[in-house]
Coordinates of C-alpha atoms in Angstrom, one line a residue:
M986 CA 0.0 0.0 0.0
K987 CA 3.0 2.3 0.0
F988 CA 2.3 3.3 -3.6
N989 CA -1.3 4.6 -2.9
G990 CA -0.2 8.3 -2.7
S991 CA 1.9 8.0 -5.9
A992 CA -0.9 6.2 -7.8
L993 CA -3.3 9.0 -6.9
D994 CA -0.8 11.6 -8.1
I995 CA -0.1 9.7 -11.3
T996 CA -3.8 9.2 -12.0
A997 CA -4.4 13.0 -11.6
M998 CA -2.3 13.4 -14.8
G999 CA -5.3 12.1 -16.7
S1000 CA -8.0 13.8 -14.6
P1001 CA -10.5 16.1 -16.3
T1002 CA -9.2 19.1 -14.2
L1003 CA -5.6 18.7 -15.2
C1004 CA -6.3 17.8 -18.8
L1005 CA -8.4 20.9 -19.1
L1006 CA -5.7 23.0 -17.5
I1007 CA -3.0 21.6 -19.8
S1008 CA -5.4 22.1 -22.7
A1009 CA -6.1 25.7 -21.8
I1010 CA -2.4 26.6 -21.4
T1011 CA -1.6 24.8 -24.7
V1012 CA -4.5 26.6 -26.6
A1013 CA -3.3 30.0 -25.2
L1014 CA 0.3 29.4 -26.2
L1015 CA -0.7 28.2 -29.7
W1016 CA -3.0 31.2 -30.1
I1017 CA -0.4 33.7 -28.9
N1018 CA 2.3 32.2 -31.2
Q1019 CA -0.2 32.1 -34.1
R1020 CA 0.1 28.4 -34.7
K1021 CA -3.3 28.1 -36.3
R1022 CA -2.9 24.6 -37.7
E1023 CA -1.6 23.2 -34.4
L1024 CA -4.3 25.1 -32.5
V1025 CA -7.1 23.5 -34.6
Y1026 CA -5.4 20.1 -34.2
F1027 CA -5.1 20.3 -30.5
I1028 CA -8.6 21.6 -29.9
T1029 CA -10.0 18.9 -32.1
V1030 CA -8.0 16.2 -30.3
S1031 CA -8.8 17.4 -26.9
L1032 CA -12.6 17.9 -27.4
G1033 CA -12.9 14.7 -29.5
A1034 CA -11.1 12.6 -26.8
G1035 CA -13.8 13.7 -24.3
I1036 CA -16.6 13.1 -26.7
W1037 CA -15.3 9.7 -27.8
S1038 CA -14.9 8.6 -24.2
V1039 CA -18.5 9.4 -23.3
I1040 CA -19.9 7.8 -26.5
I1041 CA -18.0 4.6 -26.1
K1042 CA -18.7 4.3 -22.4
N1043 CA -22.4 4.7 -23.1
I1044 CA -22.4 2.2 -25.9
I1045 CA -20.5 -0.5 -24.0
E1046 CA -21.9 0.2 -20.5
R1047 CA -19.2 -2.0 -18.8
A1048 CA -19.4 -2.1 -15.0
R1049 CA -16.3 -1.3 -13.0
P1050 CA -14.3 -4.0 -11.4
Q1051 CA -16.0 -5.8 -8.5
G1052 CA -14.5 -7.8 -5.6
I1053 CA -11.1 -6.1 -5.5
P1054 CA -10.0 -3.3 -3.1
V1055 CA -10.9 0.1 -4.6
L1056 CA -8.7 2.9 -3.4
I1057 CA -10.8 5.8 -4.8
H1058 CA -14.5 6.3 -5.3
V1059 CA -15.5 6.7 -9.0
E1060 CA -18.9 6.5 -10.8
G1061 CA -19.9 5.7 -14.3
F1062 CA -18.9 3.0 -16.7
S1063 CA -15.5 1.4 -16.9
Y1064 CA -14.7 0.9 -20.6
P1065 CA -12.7 2.6 -21.8
S1066 CA -10.7 4.4 -19.2
G1067 CA -11.5 8.1 -19.7
H1068 CA -8.4 9.2 -17.8
T1069 CA -6.1 7.0 -20.0
L1070 CA -7.9 8.0 -23.2
A1071 CA -7.6 11.7 -22.3
A1072 CA -4.0 11.4 -21.2
T1073 CA -3.0 9.5 -24.3
S1074 CA -4.6 11.8 -26.8
I1075 CA -3.4 15.0 -25.0
Y1076 CA 0.1 13.9 -24.3
L1077 CA 0.6 12.3 -27.7
S1078 CA -0.8 15.4 -29.5
L1079 CA 1.6 17.6 -27.5
A1080 CA 4.4 15.3 -28.7
F1081 CA 3.4 15.8 -32.3
I1082 CA 3.1 19.6 -31.9
L1083 CA 6.5 19.8 -30.0
N1084 CA 8.2 17.6 -32.5
K1085 CA 6.9 19.7 -35.3
N1086 CA 8.1 22.9 -33.8
F1087 CA 11.3 22.0 -32.0
K1088 CA 13.7 20.1 -34.3
F1089 CA 16.8 18.8 -32.6
K1090 CA 18.7 15.6 -32.9
Y1091 CA 16.6 13.6 -30.4
S1092 CA 13.4 15.6 -30.4
C1093 CA 11.2 12.8 -31.9
P1094 CA 12.3 10.0 -29.6
F1095 CA 12.3 12.3 -26.6
F1096 CA 8.8 13.8 -27.0
F1097 CA 7.2 10.6 -28.0
S1098 CA 8.9 8.5 -25.3
L1099 CA 7.9 11.0 -22.6
S1100 CA 4.3 11.0 -23.8
V1101 CA 4.2 7.1 -23.8
I1102 CA 5.7 7.1 -20.3
L1103 CA 3.1 9.6 -19.0
F1104 CA 0.0 8.0 -20.5
S1105 CA 1.2 4.5 -19.6
L1106 CA 1.6 5.5 -16.0
V1107 CA -1.9 6.9 -16.0
G1108 CA -3.2 3.6 -17.3
F1109 CA -1.3 1.5 -14.8
S1110 CA -2.4 3.8 -11.9
R1111 CA -6.1 3.3 -12.9
I1112 CA -5.7 -0.5 -12.7
Y1113 CA -3.7 -0.3 -9.5
L1114 CA -6.4 1.9 -7.9
G1115 CA -8.9 -0.8 -8.7
V1116 CA -11.2 1.3 -10.8
H1117 CA -10.4 -0.3 -14.2
Y1118 CA -9.6 -3.6 -15.8
P1119 CA -6.4 -3.8 -17.8
S1120 CA -8.5 -3.9 -21.0
D1121 CA -10.1 -0.6 -20.0
A1122 CA -6.7 1.1 -19.8
L1123 CA -5.5 -0.6 -23.0
S1124 CA -8.6 0.5 -24.9
G1125 CA -8.0 4.1 -23.6
V1126 CA -4.5 4.0 -25.1
F1127 CA -5.8 2.5 -28.3
F1128 CA -8.6 5.0 -28.8
G1129 CA -6.6 8.0 -27.6
S1130 CA -3.6 7.2 -29.8
A1131 CA -5.7 6.3 -32.8
W1132 CA -7.5 9.7 -32.5
A1133 CA -4.4 11.7 -32.0
I1134 CA -2.5 9.9 -34.8
F1135 CA -5.3 10.0 -37.3
L1136 CA -5.7 13.8 -36.8
A1137 CA -1.9 14.4 -36.9
S1138 CA -2.0 13.2 -40.5
F1139 CA -3.7 16.6 -41.2
L1140 CA -1.1 18.6 -39.1

């Protein structure tokens, strides 16, 4: 149980509050720097991630895990993990934007590795906290990355 505090901190990286804050800061910076294409991309990825999460959850209607210790109280359906989907789409889209605008020798591996580490940690934390099955977190990664990558083709 010594990882409970860390798991709560990590899961917050995919929380609606932090994702909204990161999105607002990113949108403001892209707007100020007149990066219109990246701005449209990021807004579409961010809003779409939330919309896709709600749509898929309400179609599948999968109950949350039962019979295991739950370390936080959550409501709603389990599949896919909304925290993981949001973290994946937002952090991956930031990697695409940063990689496009900051070209140095190791920019691509650095930005994308960092995003993979962040959204993977969010997914693992959701499983550790007992609020998602592994398939919920994996589907969050799948849907979030598919959305961000698909839209990046227009970037």
